[in-house]
């Protein structure tokens, strides 16, 4: 089996590398359609986006799809020339950068333009032209130069936006917050068949297994006008969790038990993810592999360390025949110091990054709850269990991170998370019973439903480090950073099933510079 798996993986890598090369061929490729050639409808049905900001630029994204719910987007089987421009004003009169990109069928006719040469720490506007028409205008901001003093940064973050579970009213309010940066922490799509519980709308295709299916699933989400507006409002930084591929997958396996078929599926899912996100070319997937971990610096004020705890994790410890692999009993394998949720290479990168950061605030940007959780077997509340789907499946990884914060004097670490469809706030200790070294904030889900609040209350009662664990409401988190403090507000909708739902602050905290732990605002 191992030899067959390795051979199949190598074939996947070669095939994907060929497709990647085709998608980046120059515009002189024969048969390329001009930007003025009719495409039989509006090619910008999926909107525009920006991401990955630097001091001199950012990534601009769109995907041409006049018929978005077709696997090929209704596009011809030929490359299409796309014009792009960046301006200093929303009316696009003072253009400061422009050019042409190629949208190829091998890349789903997606476009990723890496703009450079702009001024630091200022707003810009952008748009695309193709098919004889123009896209909506989007806005992005360059970062301050490395180490520069920064007075204030506003960031909003969220996760888990199941299309069927609710409407995207949260994004209307998020746009009104006027953030400088938006973080999305995983589960951008959900992969299941149409028809989940309490659906307010349905997925438009069966569970995706190949690139065509994943393209339709992303298009279903991206045709939502409120999600499009949030992408157009500010630059995004994204990481994934499990549903971008399949529920609860880890490393090279899922619950199907067929690693070869899973790697084929993961390769398709990763390609579709790249095609639909404003990512740099360095994240271009090669078969079932795609590097997503990276940092973002905002002058000398903050550094975001974005990590991937899905792709490189080790197999489930303590497997029990016939039992759930998500809630596991304790065992030596779980506590093995060599276990890493991040994989050895990514973990080494992160520890080096934490030691070298000179930012005033350091935000570990990851998918789920970070600190240890005291859980119970639902069938027998006397039996302690651990969630293998997160950091408790490899607690030595977490211990090395908290120890590095303390040893290196990493300034003001905060942990941001998603995944659990809850608003959660908790302290983070350096080792069990050790001193508090950080605070973590799980920023709510945009729509995905949470567990029953009675169960959530029991979990909170078992975990005194938690200040809040509210699974009843949906929304996002707003963070205002200054040199002196971080202000964190959980922004919760009254009802995500109501497109016009109002929003309010569920709870807010302050973290002061140089003082670990959050205080009520």
Coordinates of C-alpha atoms in Angstrom, one line a residue:
X1 CA 0.0 0.0 0.0
X2 CA 2.8 2.5 0.9
X3 CA 4.5 2.0 -2.4
X4 CA 1.3 2.5 -4.3
X5 CA 0.5 5.6 -2.3
X6 CA 3.9 7.1 -2.9
X7 CA 3.7 6.4 -6.7
X8 CA 0.2 7.9 -7.0
X9 CA 1.3 10.9 -5.0
X10 CA 4.2 11.5 -7.3
X11 CA 1.9 11.3 -10.3
X12 CA -0.4 13.9 -8.7
X13 CA 2.6 16.2 -8.1
X14 CA 3.8 15.9 -11.7
X15 CA 0.3 16.5 -13.1
X16 CA -0.3 19.5 -10.9
X17 CA 3.1 21.0 -11.7
X18 CA 2.2 20.9 -15.4
X19 CA -1.1 22.5 -14.8
X20 CA 0.5 25.2 -12.7
X21 CA 3.0 25.9 -15.4
X22 CA 0.3 26.3 -18.0
X23 CA -1.7 28.7 -15.9
X24 CA 1.3 31.0 -15.7
X25 CA 2.3 31.0 -19.3
X26 CA 2.8 34.5 -20.8
X27 CA 0.2 36.5 -22.7
X28 CA 1.7 35.7 -26.0
X29 CA 0.2 32.2 -25.8
X30 CA -1.6 31.4 -29.1
X31 CA -5.4 31.6 -29.0
X32 CA -5.5 34.1 -26.1
X33 CA -8.8 36.2 -26.3
X34 CA -8.5 39.9 -25.8
X35 CA -10.1 41.8 -22.9
X36 CA -12.7 43.2 -25.3
X37 CA -13.8 39.8 -26.7
X38 CA -17.4 39.0 -25.6
X39 CA -17.8 36.2 -23.1
X40 CA -21.5 35.9 -23.4
X41 CA -22.4 37.7 -20.1
X42 CA -20.9 39.5 -17.2
X43 CA -17.6 37.7 -16.4
X44 CA -17.4 39.3 -12.9
X45 CA -20.2 37.4 -11.2
X46 CA -17.9 36.3 -8.4
X47 CA -16.7 39.8 -7.6
X48 CA -13.2 41.0 -6.8
X49 CA -10.8 40.7 -3.8
X50 CA -7.4 41.7 -2.5
X51 CA -5.1 40.2 0.0
X52 CA -1.6 39.6 1.2
X53 CA -0.8 43.3 1.7
X54 CA 2.8 44.5 1.8
X55 CA 4.3 48.0 2.2
X56 CA 4.4 48.4 -1.6
X57 CA 1.4 46.5 -2.8
X58 CA -1.0 43.6 -2.5
X59 CA -2.6 40.7 -4.5
X60 CA -5.6 41.5 -6.7
X61 CA -8.0 38.6 -7.5
X62 CA -11.0 37.8 -9.6
X63 CA -12.2 34.8 -11.5
X64 CA -14.1 35.1 -14.8
X65 CA -17.4 33.2 -14.7
X66 CA -20.3 34.5 -16.7
X67 CA -22.2 31.3 -15.8
X68 CA -20.8 30.7 -12.3
X69 CA -22.7 27.5 -11.4
X70 CA -21.1 25.6 -14.3
X71 CA -17.9 23.7 -13.7
X72 CA -16.1 25.8 -16.3
X73 CA -17.9 29.0 -15.3
X74 CA -19.3 29.3 -18.8
X75 CA -15.9 30.3 -20.1
X76 CA -14.3 29.2 -23.4
X77 CA -11.6 26.7 -23.4
X78 CA -9.0 29.4 -24.1
X79 CA -6.9 32.0 -22.1
X80 CA -8.5 35.4 -21.8
X81 CA -6.6 38.7 -21.4
X82 CA -7.7 40.7 -18.4
X83 CA -6.8 44.4 -17.8
X84 CA -6.3 45.6 -14.3
X85 CA -5.7 49.1 -12.8
X86 CA -5.0 50.6 -9.4
X87 CA -5.9 54.2 -8.5
X88 CA -5.6 56.6 -5.7
X89 CA -9.3 57.4 -5.7
X90 CA -12.5 55.4 -5.7
X91 CA -13.6 57.0 -9.0
X92 CA -10.5 55.4 -10.6
X93 CA -9.3 58.7 -12.2
X94 CA -5.8 58.9 -10.7
X95 CA -4.5 55.5 -11.9
X96 CA -1.0 54.8 -10.5
X97 CA -0.5 51.2 -11.7
X98 CA -2.0 49.0 -14.5
X99 CA -1.3 46.0 -16.6
X100 CA -2.6 42.8 -18.2
X101 CA -3.0 39.4 -16.8
X102 CA -4.0 36.1 -18.3
X103 CA -6.9 34.1 -17.1
X104 CA -6.4 30.5 -18.2
X105 CA -8.8 27.5 -18.2
X106 CA -6.2 25.4 -16.3
X107 CA -6.6 27.9 -13.4
X108 CA -10.4 28.2 -13.7
X109 CA -9.9 31.5 -15.4
X110 CA -8.8 33.0 -12.1
X111 CA -6.5 36.0 -11.9
X112 CA -3.9 36.7 -9.3
X113 CA -2.0 40.0 -9.8
X114 CA 0.8 40.8 -7.5
X115 CA 0.9 44.6 -7.5
X116 CA 4.1 46.3 -6.4
X117 CA 5.6 49.8 -6.5
X118 CA 2.9 51.5 -4.5
X119 CA 3.3 53.9 -1.5
X120 CA 3.2 52.4 2.0
X121 CA 0.3 52.8 4.5
X122 CA -2.3 54.2 2.3
X123 CA -5.6 53.3 0.6
X124 CA -5.9 52.3 -3.0
X125 CA -8.8 51.2 -5.3
X126 CA -8.7 48.7 -8.1
X127 CA -10.8 47.1 -10.8
X128 CA -10.5 44.6 -13.7
X129 CA -11.7 44.8 -17.3
X130 CA -12.6 41.7 -19.5
X131 CA -15.3 40.5 -21.8
X132 CA -16.0 44.1 -22.8
X133 CA -17.0 45.1 -19.3
X134 CA -15.6 46.3 -16.0
X135 CA -15.6 44.7 -12.6
X136 CA -16.8 46.3 -9.4
X137 CA -14.3 48.6 -7.7
X138 CA -12.5 47.2 -4.7
X139 CA -10.4 48.8 -2.0
X140 CA -7.1 47.7 -0.3
X141 CA -4.5 49.2 1.9
X142 CA -0.7 48.8 1.8
X143 CA 1.0 48.1 5.1
X144 CA 3.4 50.6 6.9
X145 CA 7.0 49.9 6.2
X146 CA 8.8 47.4 8.4
X147 CA 9.3 48.6 11.9
X148 CA 7.5 51.9 11.3
X149 CA 5.6 53.4 14.2
X150 CA 1.8 52.9 13.9
X151 CA -0.9 54.6 15.9
X152 CA -3.8 52.2 15.3
X153 CA -4.8 49.1 13.4
X154 CA -8.4 47.8 13.1
X155 CA -8.8 44.1 12.2
X156 CA -11.9 42.0 11.9
X157 CA -11.8 38.2 11.9
X158 CA -14.3 35.4 11.6
X159 CA -14.7 31.8 10.3
X160 CA -17.2 29.1 9.5
X161 CA -19.7 30.5 7.0
X162 CA -21.8 27.6 6.0
X163 CA -24.0 28.8 3.2
X164 CA -27.0 26.7 4.2
X165 CA -27.0 27.7 7.9
X166 CA -27.7 31.4 7.5
X167 CA -27.4 34.6 5.5
X168 CA -24.3 36.8 5.6
X169 CA -25.8 39.7 7.5
X170 CA -22.6 39.7 9.6
X171 CA -20.6 40.9 6.6
X172 CA -22.8 44.0 6.2
X173 CA -22.0 45.1 9.7
X174 CA -18.3 44.1 9.3
X175 CA -17.9 46.4 6.3
X176 CA -19.4 49.2 8.3
X177 CA -16.6 48.8 10.9
X178 CA -14.2 50.0 8.1
X179 CA -11.4 47.6 9.0
X180 CA -7.9 47.9 7.6
X181 CA -7.6 44.2 7.4
X182 CA -9.9 41.1 7.4
X183 CA -8.8 37.7 8.6
X184 CA -10.7 34.5 7.7
X185 CA -9.8 31.5 9.8
X186 CA -11.1 28.5 8.0
X187 CA -14.2 26.8 6.7
X188 CA -14.8 29.2 3.9
X189 CA -17.0 26.5 2.2
X190 CA -18.7 23.4 3.5
X191 CA -18.4 20.3 1.3
X192 CA -21.5 18.2 2.1
X193 CA -24.5 17.4 0.0
X194 CA -27.4 19.9 -0.1
X195 CA -29.9 19.7 2.8
X196 CA -28.3 20.3 6.2
X197 CA -30.5 20.9 9.3
X198 CA -32.4 24.1 9.5
X199 CA -31.3 25.2 6.1
X200 CA -32.3 28.7 4.9
X201 CA -30.9 28.1 1.4
X202 CA -29.2 25.1 -0.3
X203 CA -25.9 24.3 -1.8
X204 CA -26.2 24.1 -5.6
X205 CA -24.3 20.9 -6.4
X206 CA -23.7 17.5 -4.8
X207 CA -20.7 17.0 -2.5
X208 CA -17.6 17.9 -4.6
X209 CA -15.0 15.3 -5.3
X210 CA -13.1 16.9 -8.2
X211 CA -12.0 20.3 -9.4
X212 CA -15.3 21.0 -11.2
X213 CA -17.4 20.2 -8.1
X214 CA -15.2 22.4 -5.9
X215 CA -15.4 25.3 -8.4
X216 CA -19.2 25.2 -8.3
X217 CA -19.2 25.1 -4.5
X218 CA -17.0 28.1 -4.2
X219 CA -19.0 29.9 -6.9
X220 CA -22.2 29.3 -4.8
X221 CA -20.6 31.1 -1.9
X222 CA -19.0 33.9 -3.9
X223 CA -22.1 34.9 -5.7
X224 CA -23.5 36.1 -2.4
X225 CA -23.5 40.0 -2.6
X226 CA -22.6 40.6 1.1
X227 CA -19.6 38.3 0.9
X228 CA -18.5 40.1 -2.3
X229 CA -18.9 43.4 -0.5
X230 CA -16.7 42.3 2.4
X231 CA -14.0 41.1 -0.1
X232 CA -14.1 44.4 -1.9
X233 CA -13.9 46.5 1.3
X234 CA -10.4 45.5 2.5
X235 CA -7.5 43.1 2.0
X236 CA -8.0 39.6 3.4
X237 CA -5.6 37.2 4.9
X238 CA -6.9 33.6 4.8
X239 CA -6.2 30.2 6.3
X240 CA -8.2 27.0 5.9
X241 CA -9.6 24.4 8.3
X242 CA -11.1 21.1 7.3
X243 CA -14.3 21.8 5.3
X244 CA -12.4 23.3 2.4
X245 CA -11.6 19.6 1.7
X246 CA -13.7 17.3 3.8
X247 CA -14.8 17.2 7.5
X248 CA -12.2 16.3 10.1
X249 CA -9.4 15.4 7.6
X250 CA -5.9 15.4 8.9
X251 CA -2.7 15.2 6.9
X252 CA -3.0 12.5 4.2
X253 CA -6.2 10.8 5.3
X254 CA -9.9 11.2 5.9
X255 CA -12.6 9.0 7.2
X256 CA -13.0 7.2 3.8
X257 CA -10.0 4.9 4.5
X258 CA -8.7 5.3 1.0
X259 CA -5.6 7.5 1.1
X260 CA -5.0 7.5 -2.7
X261 CA -8.5 8.7 -3.4
X262 CA -8.3 11.2 -0.6
X263 CA -5.0 12.7 -2.0
X264 CA -6.7 13.1 -5.4
X265 CA -9.6 14.9 -3.7
X266 CA -7.2 17.1 -1.6
X267 CA -5.3 18.1 -4.7
X268 CA -8.6 19.2 -6.4
X269 CA -9.7 21.0 -3.2
X270 CA -6.4 22.8 -2.8
X271 CA -6.4 23.9 -6.4
X272 CA -9.9 25.3 -6.1
X273 CA -8.9 27.1 -2.8
X274 CA -6.0 28.8 -4.6
X275 CA -8.2 29.7 -7.6
X276 CA -10.7 31.5 -5.3
X277 CA -8.5 33.2 -2.8
X278 CA -6.3 36.4 -3.1
X279 CA -3.1 34.5 -2.5
X280 CA 0.5 35.0 -3.8
X281 CA 2.1 32.7 -6.3
X282 CA 4.3 31.3 -3.6
X283 CA 1.1 29.5 -2.3
X284 CA 0.4 27.8 -5.7
X285 CA -0.4 24.2 -4.9
X286 CA 1.5 21.3 -6.4
X287 CA -0.8 18.3 -6.4
X288 CA -2.0 17.7 -2.8
X289 CA 0.5 20.0 -1.2
X290 CA 0.2 23.8 -0.7
X291 CA 2.2 26.0 1.7
X292 CA -0.1 28.4 3.5
X293 CA 1.8 29.3 6.7
X294 CA 3.3 32.8 6.6
X295 CA 3.5 36.1 8.5
X296 CA 2.0 39.5 8.0
X297 CA 3.7 42.6 9.6
X298 CA 1.9 45.9 10.1
X299 CA 4.8 48.2 10.7
X300 CA 6.3 47.8 14.2
X301 CA 2.8 47.5 15.7
X302 CA 1.8 43.9 15.0
X303 CA 2.8 40.6 13.4
X304 CA 0.3 38.0 12.5
X305 CA 1.6 34.4 12.4
X306 CA -0.8 32.4 10.2
X307 CA -0.4 28.7 10.7
X308 CA -1.8 25.5 9.0
X309 CA -2.8 22.8 11.6
X310 CA -4.5 20.5 9.0
X311 CA -2.0 19.6 6.3
X312 CA 1.0 18.4 8.4
X313 CA -0.5 16.8 11.5
X314 CA 0.4 13.3 12.6
X315 CA -2.1 10.4 12.7
X316 CA -4.7 10.2 15.4
X317 CA -3.2 8.9 18.7
X318 CA -5.0 6.4 21.0
X319 CA -7.3 4.9 18.3
X320 CA -10.1 2.8 19.8
X321 CA -11.9 0.3 17.5
X322 CA -15.5 1.4 16.9
X323 CA -15.1 4.6 18.9
X324 CA -15.0 8.2 17.6
X325 CA -11.5 9.4 16.7
X326 CA -12.4 13.0 17.6
X327 CA -12.8 12.5 21.4
X328 CA -10.0 10.3 22.7
X329 CA -8.9 9.1 26.1
X330 CA -5.5 10.0 27.4
X331 CA -2.5 7.8 26.4
X332 CA 1.3 8.0 26.1
X333 CA 1.0 8.6 22.3
X334 CA -1.0 11.7 22.8
X335 CA 1.6 13.2 25.1
X336 CA 4.6 12.0 23.1
X337 CA 7.0 15.0 22.9
X338 CA 7.8 14.3 19.3
X339 CA 4.1 14.8 18.2
X340 CA 3.5 18.0 16.3
X341 CA 0.2 19.4 15.1
X342 CA 2.1 21.7 12.7
X343 CA 4.7 19.2 11.4
X344 CA 8.3 19.6 12.2
X345 CA 9.2 22.1 9.4
X346 CA 6.3 24.5 10.1
X347 CA 6.8 24.3 13.8
X348 CA 10.5 25.1 13.6
X349 CA 9.5 28.1 11.4
X350 CA 7.0 29.3 13.9
X351 CA 9.3 29.0 16.9
X352 CA 12.0 30.9 15.0
X353 CA 9.5 33.6 14.0
X354 CA 8.3 34.0 17.6
X355 CA 11.9 34.4 18.7
X356 CA 12.8 37.0 16.1
X357 CA 9.6 39.1 16.1
X358 CA 10.1 42.8 17.2
X359 CA 6.4 43.7 16.9
X360 CA 4.6 45.2 19.8
X361 CA 1.7 42.7 19.4
X362 CA 2.1 39.1 18.2
X363 CA -1.1 37.4 17.0
X364 CA -1.0 33.6 16.5
X365 CA -3.7 33.3 13.8
X366 CA -5.0 29.7 13.7
X367 CA -8.1 27.6 13.3
X368 CA -9.5 26.6 16.6
X369 CA -9.3 26.7 20.4
X370 CA -5.7 26.8 21.5
X371 CA -5.5 26.1 25.2
X372 CA -6.2 22.8 26.9
X373 CA -9.8 21.7 27.2
X374 CA -11.3 19.5 30.0
X375 CA -13.9 17.4 28.2
X376 CA -16.0 14.4 29.0
X377 CA -17.4 11.3 27.2
X378 CA -21.0 12.2 26.4
X379 CA -22.0 8.7 27.3
X380 CA -20.2 8.7 30.7
X381 CA -19.5 12.1 32.2
X382 CA -16.9 10.6 34.6
X383 CA -14.6 9.7 31.7
X384 CA -12.1 12.5 30.7
X385 CA -11.7 12.9 27.0
X386 CA -9.5 15.1 24.7
X387 CA -10.3 16.6 21.4
X388 CA -8.0 15.1 18.8
X389 CA -9.2 17.6 16.2
X390 CA -7.0 20.4 17.7
X391 CA -4.1 21.2 20.0
X392 CA -5.1 18.6 22.6
X393 CA -4.2 15.9 20.1
X394 CA -0.6 17.0 20.3
X395 CA -0.2 19.1 23.5
X396 CA 3.6 19.1 23.3
X397 CA 3.3 21.4 20.3
X398 CA 1.3 24.0 22.3
X399 CA 3.8 23.6 25.2
X400 CA 6.7 24.5 23.0
X401 CA 4.9 27.6 21.7
X402 CA 4.0 28.9 25.1
X403 CA 7.6 28.2 26.3
X404 CA 9.0 30.1 23.3
X405 CA 6.8 33.1 24.1
X406 CA 8.2 33.1 27.6
X407 CA 11.9 32.3 26.8
X408 CA 12.1 34.7 23.9
X409 CA 10.1 37.5 25.5
X410 CA 7.7 37.6 22.6
X411 CA 5.8 40.8 23.2
X412 CA 2.1 40.6 23.9
X413 CA 1.1 37.3 22.4
X414 CA -2.6 36.8 21.5
X415 CA -4.2 33.8 20.0
X416 CA -7.0 34.1 17.4
X417 CA -9.2 31.1 16.5
X418 CA -12.3 29.8 14.9
X419 CA -13.8 26.3 14.1
X420 CA -16.0 25.7 17.2
X421 CA -18.9 27.9 16.1
X422 CA -18.7 29.9 19.3
X423 CA -17.5 33.1 20.8
X424 CA -14.9 32.1 23.3
X425 CA -12.3 33.9 25.5
X426 CA -9.8 32.3 27.7
X427 CA -6.4 32.7 29.3
X428 CA -3.4 30.7 28.1
X429 CA -0.9 29.3 30.6
X430 CA 2.7 28.4 30.0
X431 CA 2.2 24.7 30.9
X432 CA -0.5 23.2 33.0
X433 CA -0.9 25.4 36.1
X434 CA 1.8 27.8 34.9
X435 CA 1.7 31.5 34.7
X436 CA -0.7 33.2 32.2
X437 CA 1.3 34.2 29.1
X438 CA -1.5 35.1 26.6
X439 CA -5.2 35.4 26.0
X440 CA -7.1 33.6 23.3
X441 CA -10.2 34.8 21.4
X442 CA -12.4 32.6 19.2
X443 CA -14.2 35.0 17.0
X444 CA -17.5 33.4 16.3
X445 CA -18.9 31.8 13.1
X446 CA -20.6 33.9 10.4
X447 CA -23.4 31.4 10.0
X448 CA -22.4 27.8 11.1
X449 CA -24.6 26.5 14.0
X450 CA -23.1 25.9 17.4
X451 CA -23.7 23.2 20.0
X452 CA -26.6 23.5 22.5
X453 CA -25.9 26.2 25.1
X454 CA -26.6 23.7 27.9
X455 CA -23.7 21.6 26.7
X456 CA -21.5 24.7 26.2
X457 CA -22.3 25.8 29.8
X458 CA -21.1 22.4 31.1
X459 CA -17.9 22.7 29.1
X460 CA -17.3 26.2 30.4
X461 CA -17.9 24.9 34.0
X462 CA -15.2 22.3 33.5
X463 CA -12.7 24.8 32.2
X464 CA -12.2 27.7 34.7
X465 CA -9.6 29.3 32.4
X466 CA -12.6 30.3 30.1
X467 CA -14.2 33.7 30.6
X468 CA -16.8 33.1 27.9
X469 CA -18.0 30.2 25.8
X470 CA -21.2 31.2 23.9
X471 CA -22.4 29.0 21.1
X472 CA -25.8 30.6 20.7
X473 CA -25.0 33.5 18.4
X474 CA -23.1 34.2 15.1
X475 CA -20.9 37.0 14.1
X476 CA -17.3 38.2 14.1
X477 CA -14.7 39.9 16.2
X478 CA -13.3 43.4 16.0
X479 CA -9.8 44.2 17.3
X480 CA -8.4 47.7 17.7
X481 CA -4.6 47.7 18.3
X482 CA -2.6 50.6 19.6
X483 CA 0.9 50.6 21.1
X484 CA -0.7 50.8 24.6
X485 CA -3.5 48.3 24.3
X486 CA -5.6 45.8 22.4
X487 CA -9.4 46.3 22.4
X488 CA -11.4 43.1 21.5
X489 CA -15.1 43.1 20.9
X490 CA -17.3 40.1 20.1
X491 CA -19.9 41.4 17.6
X492 CA -23.0 39.1 17.6
X493 CA -26.0 39.1 15.3
X494 CA -29.5 38.8 16.8
X495 CA -30.2 36.1 14.2
X496 CA -28.0 35.0 11.3
X497 CA -31.1 33.5 9.6
X498 CA -32.4 37.1 9.2
X499 CA -30.8 38.9 6.3
X500 CA -31.5 42.2 8.0
X501 CA -30.4 41.1 11.5
X502 CA -29.1 43.9 13.8
X503 CA -25.8 43.4 15.7
X504 CA -24.6 44.2 19.1
X505 CA -21.4 43.7 21.2
X506 CA -21.8 40.5 23.1
X507 CA -18.7 41.2 25.3
X508 CA -15.5 43.2 25.1
X509 CA -12.0 43.0 26.7
X510 CA -8.9 45.0 26.9
X511 CA -5.3 43.6 27.0
X512 CA -2.7 46.1 28.1
X513 CA 0.8 46.3 26.7
X514 CA 3.1 44.3 28.8
X515 CA 0.4 42.7 30.9
X516 CA -0.7 39.1 30.1
X517 CA -4.4 38.4 30.5
X518 CA -7.6 40.2 29.4
X519 CA -9.6 42.6 31.4
X520 CA -13.3 43.3 30.9
X521 CA -13.7 46.5 28.8

